[in-house]
Amino acid sequence: MTTIHYRGARTEGSFWQRHSLSIVLASILVVQTVLALLAGHHVWVGEQEAMDQPLEIGEFWIWFFWEYNLSIVADTYGVILIVLLSKRLVEKGSAESN
């Protein structure tokens, strides 16, 4: 049976070396959000015009946040959690933790 224990964050190396993966993942999340916003607005306007509905910006934001939360955010946050937890947890006695 393997034991998993918590270890502190890495303290040696530059700020970039210690946090580069987290920064890259957060940047990807921001870029995905902006792209989803632009694409979502385009799709929503097309749907509204096809059904001869008025273009009310409040309705767009409700629609966008619903669609966005169902797809991109859950996946990206899942990856971020996996990465951050794997940086903190180590299997005691394994070759990788030595």
CSV table of N, CA, C and O in Angstrom, one decimal:
chain,number,residue,atom,x,y,z
A,1,MET,N,0.8,-1.2,0.0
A,1,MET,CA,0.0,0.0,0.0
A,1,MET,C,0.9,1.2,0.0
A,1,MET,O,1.9,1.3,0.7
A,2,THR,N,0.6,2.2,-0.8
A,2,THR,CA,1.4,3.5,-0.9
A,2,THR,C,0.7,4.5,0.0
A,2,THR,O,-0.5,4.6,0.1
A,3,THR,N,1.6,5.3,0.6
A,3,THR,CA,1.1,6.4,1.4
A,3,THR,C,1.4,7.7,0.7
A,3,THR,O,2.5,7.9,0.1
A,4,ILE,N,0.4,8.5,0.6
A,4,ILE,CA,0.5,9.8,0.0
A,4,ILE,C,0.6,10.9,1.1
A,4,ILE,O,-0.2,10.9,2.0
A,5,HIS,N,1.6,11.7,1.0
A,5,HIS,CA,1.7,12.8,2.0
A,5,HIS,C,1.8,14.1,1.3
A,5,HIS,O,2.2,14.2,0.2
A,6,TYR,N,1.5,15.2,2.1
A,6,TYR,CA,1.6,16.5,1.6
A,6,TYR,C,3.0,17.1,1.8
A,6,TYR,O,3.6,16.9,2.8
A,7,ARG,N,3.5,17.8,0.8
A,7,ARG,CA,4.8,18.4,0.9
A,7,ARG,C,4.6,19.9,0.6
A,7,ARG,O,3.7,20.3,-0.2
A,8,GLY,N,5.4,20.7,1.1
A,8,GLY,CA,5.4,22.1,0.8
A,8,GLY,C,5.7,22.5,-0.6
A,8,GLY,O,6.2,21.7,-1.4
A,9,ALA,N,5.4,23.7,-1.0
A,9,ALA,CA,5.6,24.2,-2.4
A,9,ALA,C,7.2,24.3,-2.5
A,9,ALA,O,7.9,24.5,-1.6
A,10,ARG,N,7.6,24.1,-3.8
A,10,ARG,CA,9.0,24.3,-4.1
A,10,ARG,C,9.4,25.7,-3.8
A,10,ARG,O,8.8,26.7,-4.1
A,11,THR,N,10.6,25.8,-3.1
A,11,THR,CA,11.0,27.1,-2.7
A,11,THR,C,12.3,27.6,-3.5
A,11,THR,O,12.6,28.7,-3.5
A,12,GLU,N,13.0,26.6,-4.2
A,12,GLU,CA,14.1,27.0,-4.9
A,12,GLU,C,13.8,27.4,-6.3
A,12,GLU,O,12.7,26.9,-6.8
A,13,GLY,N,14.6,28.1,-7.0
A,13,GLY,CA,14.3,28.5,-8.4
A,13,GLY,C,13.6,29.9,-8.5
A,13,GLY,O,13.2,30.4,-7.5
A,14,SER,N,13.5,30.4,-9.7
A,14,SER,CA,12.9,31.7,-9.9
A,14,SER,C,11.4,31.6,-9.8
A,14,SER,O,10.8,30.5,-9.8
A,15,PHE,N,10.7,32.7,-9.7
A,15,PHE,CA,9.3,32.7,-9.7
A,15,PHE,C,8.7,32.0,-10.9
A,15,PHE,O,7.8,31.2,-10.8
A,16,TRP,N,9.3,32.2,-12.1
A,16,TRP,CA,8.8,31.6,-13.3
A,16,TRP,C,9.0,30.1,-13.2
A,16,TRP,O,8.1,29.3,-13.6
A,17,GLN,N,10.1,29.6,-12.7
A,17,GLN,CA,10.3,28.2,-12.6
A,17,GLN,C,9.3,27.5,-11.6
A,17,GLN,O,8.9,26.4,-11.9
A,18,ARG,N,9.0,28.2,-10.6
A,18,ARG,CA,8.1,27.6,-9.6
A,18,ARG,C,6.6,27.7,-10.0
A,18,ARG,O,5.8,26.8,-9.7
A,19,HIS,N,6.2,28.7,-10.8
A,19,HIS,CA,4.8,28.9,-11.2
A,19,HIS,C,4.5,28.9,-12.6
A,19,HIS,O,3.4,29.2,-13.0
A,20,SER,N,5.4,28.5,-13.5
A,20,SER,CA,5.2,28.6,-14.9
A,20,SER,C,4.0,27.8,-15.4
A,20,SER,O,3.2,28.3,-16.2
A,21,LEU,N,3.8,26.6,-15.0
A,21,LEU,CA,2.7,25.8,-15.4
A,21,LEU,C,1.4,26.4,-15.0
A,21,LEU,O,0.4,26.4,-15.8
A,22,SER,N,1.3,26.8,-13.8
A,22,SER,CA,0.0,27.5,-13.3
A,22,SER,C,-0.3,28.7,-14.1
A,22,SER,O,-1.4,29.0,-14.5
A,23,ILE,N,0.8,29.5,-14.4
A,23,ILE,CA,0.6,30.8,-15.2
A,23,ILE,C,0.1,30.4,-16.6
A,23,ILE,O,-0.8,31.1,-17.1
A,24,VAL,N,0.7,29.4,-17.2
A,24,VAL,CA,0.3,29.1,-18.6
A,24,VAL,C,-1.1,28.6,-18.6
A,24,VAL,O,-1.9,29.0,-19.4
A,25,LEU,N,-1.5,27.7,-17.6
A,25,LEU,CA,-2.9,27.2,-17.6
A,25,LEU,C,-3.9,28.4,-17.3
A,25,LEU,O,-4.9,28.4,-17.9
A,26,ALA,N,-3.5,29.3,-16.5
A,26,ALA,CA,-4.4,30.4,-16.2
A,26,ALA,C,-4.6,31.3,-17.5
A,26,ALA,O,-5.6,31.8,-17.8
A,27,SER,N,-3.5,31.5,-18.2
A,27,SER,CA,-3.5,32.2,-19.4
A,27,SER,C,-4.4,31.5,-20.5
A,27,SER,O,-5.1,32.2,-21.2
A,28,ILE,N,-4.3,30.2,-20.6
A,28,ILE,CA,-5.1,29.5,-21.5
A,28,ILE,C,-6.6,29.7,-21.1
A,28,ILE,O,-7.4,29.9,-22.0
A,29,LEU,N,-6.9,29.7,-19.8
A,29,LEU,CA,-8.3,29.9,-19.4
A,29,LEU,C,-8.8,31.3,-19.8
A,29,LEU,O,-9.9,31.4,-20.3
A,30,VAL,N,-7.9,32.3,-19.7
A,30,VAL,CA,-8.3,33.7,-20.1
A,30,VAL,C,-8.6,33.7,-21.6
A,30,VAL,O,-9.6,34.3,-22.0
A,31,VAL,N,-7.7,33.1,-22.3
A,31,VAL,CA,-7.8,33.2,-23.8
A,31,VAL,C,-9.1,32.4,-24.2
A,31,VAL,O,-9.8,32.9,-25.1
A,32,GLN,N,-9.3,31.3,-23.6
A,32,GLN,CA,-10.5,30.5,-23.9
A,32,GLN,C,-11.8,31.3,-23.6
A,32,GLN,O,-12.8,31.3,-24.3
A,33,THR,N,-11.8,32.0,-22.5
A,33,THR,CA,-12.9,32.8,-22.1
A,33,THR,C,-13.2,33.9,-23.1
A,33,THR,O,-14.3,34.2,-23.6
A,34,VAL,N,-12.1,34.6,-23.6
A,34,VAL,CA,-12.3,35.7,-24.6
A,34,VAL,C,-12.8,35.1,-25.9
A,34,VAL,O,-13.7,35.7,-26.5
A,35,LEU,N,-12.2,34.0,-26.3
A,35,LEU,CA,-12.7,33.4,-27.6
A,35,LEU,C,-14.1,32.9,-27.5
A,35,LEU,O,-14.9,33.1,-28.4
A,36,ALA,N,-14.5,32.3,-26.4
A,36,ALA,CA,-15.8,31.8,-26.2
A,36,ALA,C,-16.8,33.0,-26.2
A,36,ALA,O,-17.9,32.9,-26.7
A,37,LEU,N,-16.4,34.1,-25.6
A,37,LEU,CA,-17.3,35.3,-25.6
A,37,LEU,C,-17.5,35.8,-27.0
A,37,LEU,O,-18.6,36.1,-27.4
A,38,LEU,N,-16.4,35.9,-27.8
A,38,LEU,CA,-16.6,36.4,-29.1
A,38,LEU,C,-17.4,35.5,-30.0
A,38,LEU,O,-18.3,35.9,-30.7
A,39,ALA,N,-17.1,34.2,-29.9
A,39,ALA,CA,-17.8,33.2,-30.7
A,39,ALA,C,-19.3,33.1,-30.3
A,39,ALA,O,-20.2,33.0,-31.1
A,40,GLY,N,-19.5,33.1,-28.9
A,40,GLY,CA,-20.8,33.0,-28.4
A,40,GLY,C,-21.7,34.2,-28.8
A,40,GLY,O,-22.9,34.0,-29.1
A,41,HIS,N,-21.1,35.4,-28.8
A,41,HIS,CA,-21.9,36.5,-29.3
A,41,HIS,C,-22.4,36.4,-30.7
A,41,HIS,O,-23.5,36.7,-31.1
A,42,HIS,N,-21.4,35.9,-31.5
A,42,HIS,CA,-21.7,35.8,-33.0
A,42,HIS,C,-22.9,34.7,-33.1
A,42,HIS,O,-23.8,35.0,-33.9
A,43,VAL,N,-22.8,33.6,-32.4
A,43,VAL,CA,-23.8,32.6,-32.6
A,43,VAL,C,-25.1,33.1,-32.0
A,43,VAL,O,-26.2,32.9,-32.6
A,44,TRP,N,-25.1,33.7,-30.9
A,44,TRP,CA,-26.4,34.2,-30.3
A,44,TRP,C,-27.1,35.2,-31.2
A,44,TRP,O,-28.3,35.2,-31.4
A,45,VAL,N,-26.3,36.2,-31.8
A,45,VAL,CA,-26.9,37.2,-32.7
A,45,VAL,C,-27.5,36.5,-33.9
A,45,VAL,O,-28.6,36.8,-34.3
A,46,GLY,N,-26.8,35.5,-34.4
A,46,GLY,CA,-27.4,34.7,-35.6
A,46,GLY,C,-28.7,34.0,-35.2
A,46,GLY,O,-29.6,34.0,-36.0
A,47,GLU,N,-28.7,33.4,-34.0
A,47,GLU,CA,-29.9,32.7,-33.6
A,47,GLU,C,-31.1,33.7,-33.4
A,47,GLU,O,-32.2,33.5,-33.8
A,48,GLN,N,-30.8,34.8,-32.8
A,48,GLN,CA,-31.8,35.9,-32.5
A,48,GLN,C,-32.4,36.4,-33.9
A,48,GLN,O,-33.6,36.6,-34.0
A,49,GLU,N,-31.5,36.7,-34.8
A,49,GLU,CA,-31.9,37.3,-36.1
A,49,GLU,C,-32.7,36.2,-36.9
A,49,GLU,O,-33.7,36.6,-37.6
A,50,ALA,N,-32.3,35.0,-36.8
A,50,ALA,CA,-33.0,33.9,-37.5
A,50,ALA,C,-34.5,33.7,-37.0
A,50,ALA,O,-35.3,33.4,-37.8
A,51,MET,N,-34.7,34.0,-35.8
A,51,MET,CA,-36.0,33.9,-35.2
A,51,MET,C,-36.7,35.2,-35.0
A,51,MET,O,-37.8,35.3,-34.4
A,52,ASP,N,-36.2,36.3,-35.7
A,52,ASP,CA,-36.7,37.6,-35.6
A,52,ASP,C,-37.0,38.1,-34.2
A,52,ASP,O,-38.0,38.7,-33.9
A,53,GLN,N,-36.0,37.8,-33.3
A,53,GLN,CA,-36.1,38.2,-31.9
A,53,GLN,C,-35.3,39.5,-31.7
A,53,GLN,O,-34.3,39.7,-32.4
A,54,PRO,N,-35.7,40.3,-30.7
A,54,PRO,CA,-34.8,41.5,-30.5
A,54,PRO,C,-33.5,41.2,-29.9
A,54,PRO,O,-33.3,40.1,-29.2
A,55,LEU,N,-32.5,42.0,-30.1
A,55,LEU,CA,-31.1,41.8,-29.6
A,55,LEU,C,-31.0,42.5,-28.3
A,55,LEU,O,-30.5,43.7,-28.3
A,56,GLU,N,-31.4,41.9,-27.2
A,56,GLU,CA,-31.2,42.5,-25.9
A,56,GLU,C,-29.9,41.9,-25.2
A,56,GLU,O,-29.8,40.7,-25.1
A,57,ILE,N,-29.0,42.8,-24.9
A,57,ILE,CA,-27.7,42.4,-24.4
A,57,ILE,C,-27.8,41.6,-23.1
A,57,ILE,O,-27.0,40.7,-22.9
A,58,GLY,N,-28.8,41.9,-22.2
A,58,GLY,CA,-28.9,41.2,-21.0
A,58,GLY,C,-29.2,39.7,-21.3
A,58,GLY,O,-28.7,38.8,-20.6
A,59,GLU,N,-30.0,39.5,-22.3
A,59,GLU,CA,-30.4,38.1,-22.6
A,59,GLU,C,-29.1,37.3,-23.2
A,59,GLU,O,-28.9,36.2,-22.9
A,60,PHE,N,-28.3,38.1,-23.9
A,60,PHE,CA,-27.0,37.5,-24.4
A,60,PHE,C,-26.2,37.0,-23.2
A,60,PHE,O,-25.6,35.9,-23.2
A,61,TRP,N,-26.0,37.8,-22.2
A,61,TRP,CA,-25.1,37.5,-21.1
A,61,TRP,C,-25.7,36.3,-20.3
A,61,TRP,O,-24.9,35.4,-19.9
A,62,ILE,N,-27.0,36.2,-20.1
A,62,ILE,CA,-27.5,35.0,-19.5
A,62,ILE,C,-27.3,33.7,-20.3
A,62,ILE,O,-26.8,32.7,-19.8
A,63,TRP,N,-27.5,33.8,-21.6
A,63,TRP,CA,-27.3,32.7,-22.5
A,63,TRP,C,-25.8,32.3,-22.5
A,63,TRP,O,-25.4,31.1,-22.4
A,64,PHE,N,-24.9,33.3,-22.6
A,64,PHE,CA,-23.5,33.0,-22.7
A,64,PHE,C,-23.0,32.3,-21.5
A,64,PHE,O,-22.2,31.4,-21.5
A,65,PHE,N,-23.3,32.9,-20.3
A,65,PHE,CA,-22.8,32.3,-19.1
A,65,PHE,C,-23.3,30.8,-18.9
A,65,PHE,O,-22.6,30.0,-18.4
A,66,TRP,N,-24.5,30.6,-19.3
A,66,TRP,CA,-25.0,29.2,-19.2
A,66,TRP,C,-24.2,28.3,-20.1
A,66,TRP,O,-23.8,27.2,-19.7
A,67,GLU,N,-24.1,28.7,-21.4
A,67,GLU,CA,-23.3,27.8,-22.3
A,67,GLU,C,-21.9,27.7,-21.9
A,67,GLU,O,-21.3,26.6,-22.0
A,68,TYR,N,-21.3,28.8,-21.5
A,68,TYR,CA,-19.9,28.8,-21.1
A,68,TYR,C,-19.6,27.9,-19.9
A,68,TYR,O,-18.7,27.1,-19.9
A,69,ASN,N,-20.4,28.0,-18.9
A,69,ASN,CA,-20.2,27.2,-17.7
A,69,ASN,C,-20.4,25.7,-18.0
A,69,ASN,O,-19.9,24.9,-17.3
A,70,LEU,N,-21.2,25.3,-19.0
A,70,LEU,CA,-21.4,23.9,-19.2
A,70,LEU,C,-20.2,23.3,-19.9
A,70,LEU,O,-20.1,22.1,-19.9
A,71,SER,N,-19.4,24.1,-20.6
A,71,SER,CA,-18.3,23.4,-21.4
A,71,SER,C,-16.9,23.8,-20.9
A,71,SER,O,-16.3,23.0,-20.2
A,72,ILE,N,-16.5,24.9,-21.2
A,72,ILE,CA,-15.0,25.2,-21.1
A,72,ILE,C,-14.6,25.3,-19.6
A,72,ILE,O,-13.5,24.7,-19.3
A,73,VAL,N,-15.3,25.9,-18.8
A,73,VAL,CA,-14.8,26.2,-17.4
A,73,VAL,C,-14.6,24.9,-16.7
A,73,VAL,O,-13.6,24.7,-16.0
A,74,ALA,N,-15.6,23.9,-16.8
A,74,ALA,CA,-15.4,22.7,-16.0
A,74,ALA,C,-14.2,21.9,-16.4
A,74,ALA,O,-13.4,21.4,-15.6
A,75,ASP,N,-13.9,21.9,-17.7
A,75,ASP,CA,-12.8,21.1,-18.2
A,75,ASP,C,-11.5,21.8,-17.8
A,75,ASP,O,-10.5,21.2,-17.4
A,76,THR,N,-11.4,23.1,-18.0
A,76,THR,CA,-10.2,23.8,-17.7
A,76,THR,C,-9.9,23.8,-16.2
A,76,THR,O,-8.7,23.6,-15.8
A,77,TYR,N,-10.9,24.1,-15.4
A,77,TYR,CA,-10.6,24.0,-13.9
A,77,TYR,C,-10.2,22.6,-13.5
A,77,TYR,O,-9.4,22.5,-12.6
A,78,GLY,N,-10.8,21.6,-14.1
A,78,GLY,CA,-10.4,20.2,-13.8
A,78,GLY,C,-8.9,20.0,-14.0
A,78,GLY,O,-8.2,19.4,-13.2
A,79,VAL,N,-8.4,20.5,-15.2
A,79,VAL,CA,-7.0,20.4,-15.5
A,79,VAL,C,-6.2,21.2,-14.5
A,79,VAL,O,-5.1,20.7,-14.0
A,80,ILE,N,-6.6,22.4,-14.2
A,80,ILE,CA,-5.8,23.2,-13.2
A,80,ILE,C,-5.8,22.5,-11.9
A,80,ILE,O,-4.7,22.4,-11.2
A,81,LEU,N,-6.9,21.9,-11.4
A,81,LEU,CA,-6.9,21.2,-10.1
A,81,LEU,C,-6.0,20.0,-10.1
A,81,LEU,O,-5.2,19.8,-9.2
A,82,ILE,N,-6.0,19.3,-11.2
A,82,ILE,CA,-5.1,18.1,-11.3
A,82,ILE,C,-3.7,18.5,-11.3
A,82,ILE,O,-2.9,17.9,-10.5
A,83,VAL,N,-3.3,19.6,-12.0
A,83,VAL,CA,-1.9,20.0,-12.0
A,83,VAL,C,-1.5,20.5,-10.6
A,83,VAL,O,-0.4,20.2,-10.1
A,84,LEU,N,-2.3,21.4,-10.0
A,84,LEU,CA,-1.9,21.9,-8.7
A,84,LEU,C,-1.9,20.9,-7.6
A,84,LEU,O,-1.0,20.9,-6.8
A,85,LEU,N,-2.8,19.9,-7.7
A,85,LEU,CA,-2.7,18.8,-6.7
A,85,LEU,C,-1.6,17.9,-6.9
A,85,LEU,O,-0.9,17.5,-6.0
A,86,SER,N,-1.2,17.7,-8.2
A,86,SER,CA,-0.1,16.8,-8.4
A,86,SER,C,1.2,17.5,-8.0
A,86,SER,O,2.2,16.8,-7.7
A,87,LYS,N,1.3,18.8,-8.0
A,87,LYS,CA,2.5,19.5,-7.6
A,87,LYS,C,2.6,19.4,-6.1
A,87,LYS,O,3.7,19.4,-5.5
A,88,ARG,N,1.5,19.1,-5.4
A,88,ARG,CA,1.5,19.1,-3.9
A,88,ARG,C,1.6,17.7,-3.3
A,88,ARG,O,2.1,17.5,-2.2
A,89,LEU,N,1.1,16.7,-4.0
A,89,LEU,CA,1.1,15.3,-3.5
A,89,LEU,C,2.2,14.5,-4.1
A,89,LEU,O,2.4,14.5,-5.2
A,90,VAL,N,2.7,13.6,-3.2
A,90,VAL,CA,3.8,12.7,-3.7
A,90,VAL,C,3.6,11.4,-3.0
A,90,VAL,O,3.1,11.3,-1.9
A,91,GLU,N,3.8,10.3,-3.7
A,91,GLU,CA,3.7,9.0,-3.1
A,91,GLU,C,5.0,8.7,-2.3
A,91,GLU,O,6.1,8.7,-2.9
A,92,LYS,N,4.8,8.5,-1.0
A,92,LYS,CA,5.9,8.3,-0.2
A,92,LYS,C,6.6,7.0,-0.5
A,92,LYS,O,6.0,6.0,-0.6
A,93,GLY,N,7.9,7.0,-0.7
A,93,GLY,CA,8.7,5.9,-1.0
A,93,GLY,C,8.8,5.5,-2.5
A,93,GLY,O,9.5,4.6,-2.8
A,94,SER,N,8.1,6.2,-3.3
A,94,SER,CA,8.2,5.9,-4.8
A,94,SER,C,9.5,6.5,-5.3
A,94,SER,O,10.1,7.4,-4.8
A,95,ALA,N,9.9,6.0,-6.5
A,95,ALA,CA,11.1,6.4,-7.1
A,95,ALA,C,11.0,7.9,-7.5
A,95,ALA,O,12.0,8.6,-7.5
A,96,GLU,N,9.8,8.3,-7.9
A,96,GLU,CA,9.7,9.7,-8.3
A,96,GLU,C,9.8,10.7,-7.2
A,96,GLU,O,10.2,11.9,-7.4
A,97,SER,N,9.5,10.3,-6.0
A,97,SER,CA,9.6,11.3,-4.8
A,97,SER,C,11.0,11.3,-4.2
A,97,SER,O,11.3,12.2,-3.4
A,98,ASN,N,11.9,10.5,-4.7
A,98,ASN,CA,13.3,10.5,-4.1
A,98,ASN,C,14.2,11.4,-4.9
A,98,ASN,O,14.0,11.7,-6.0
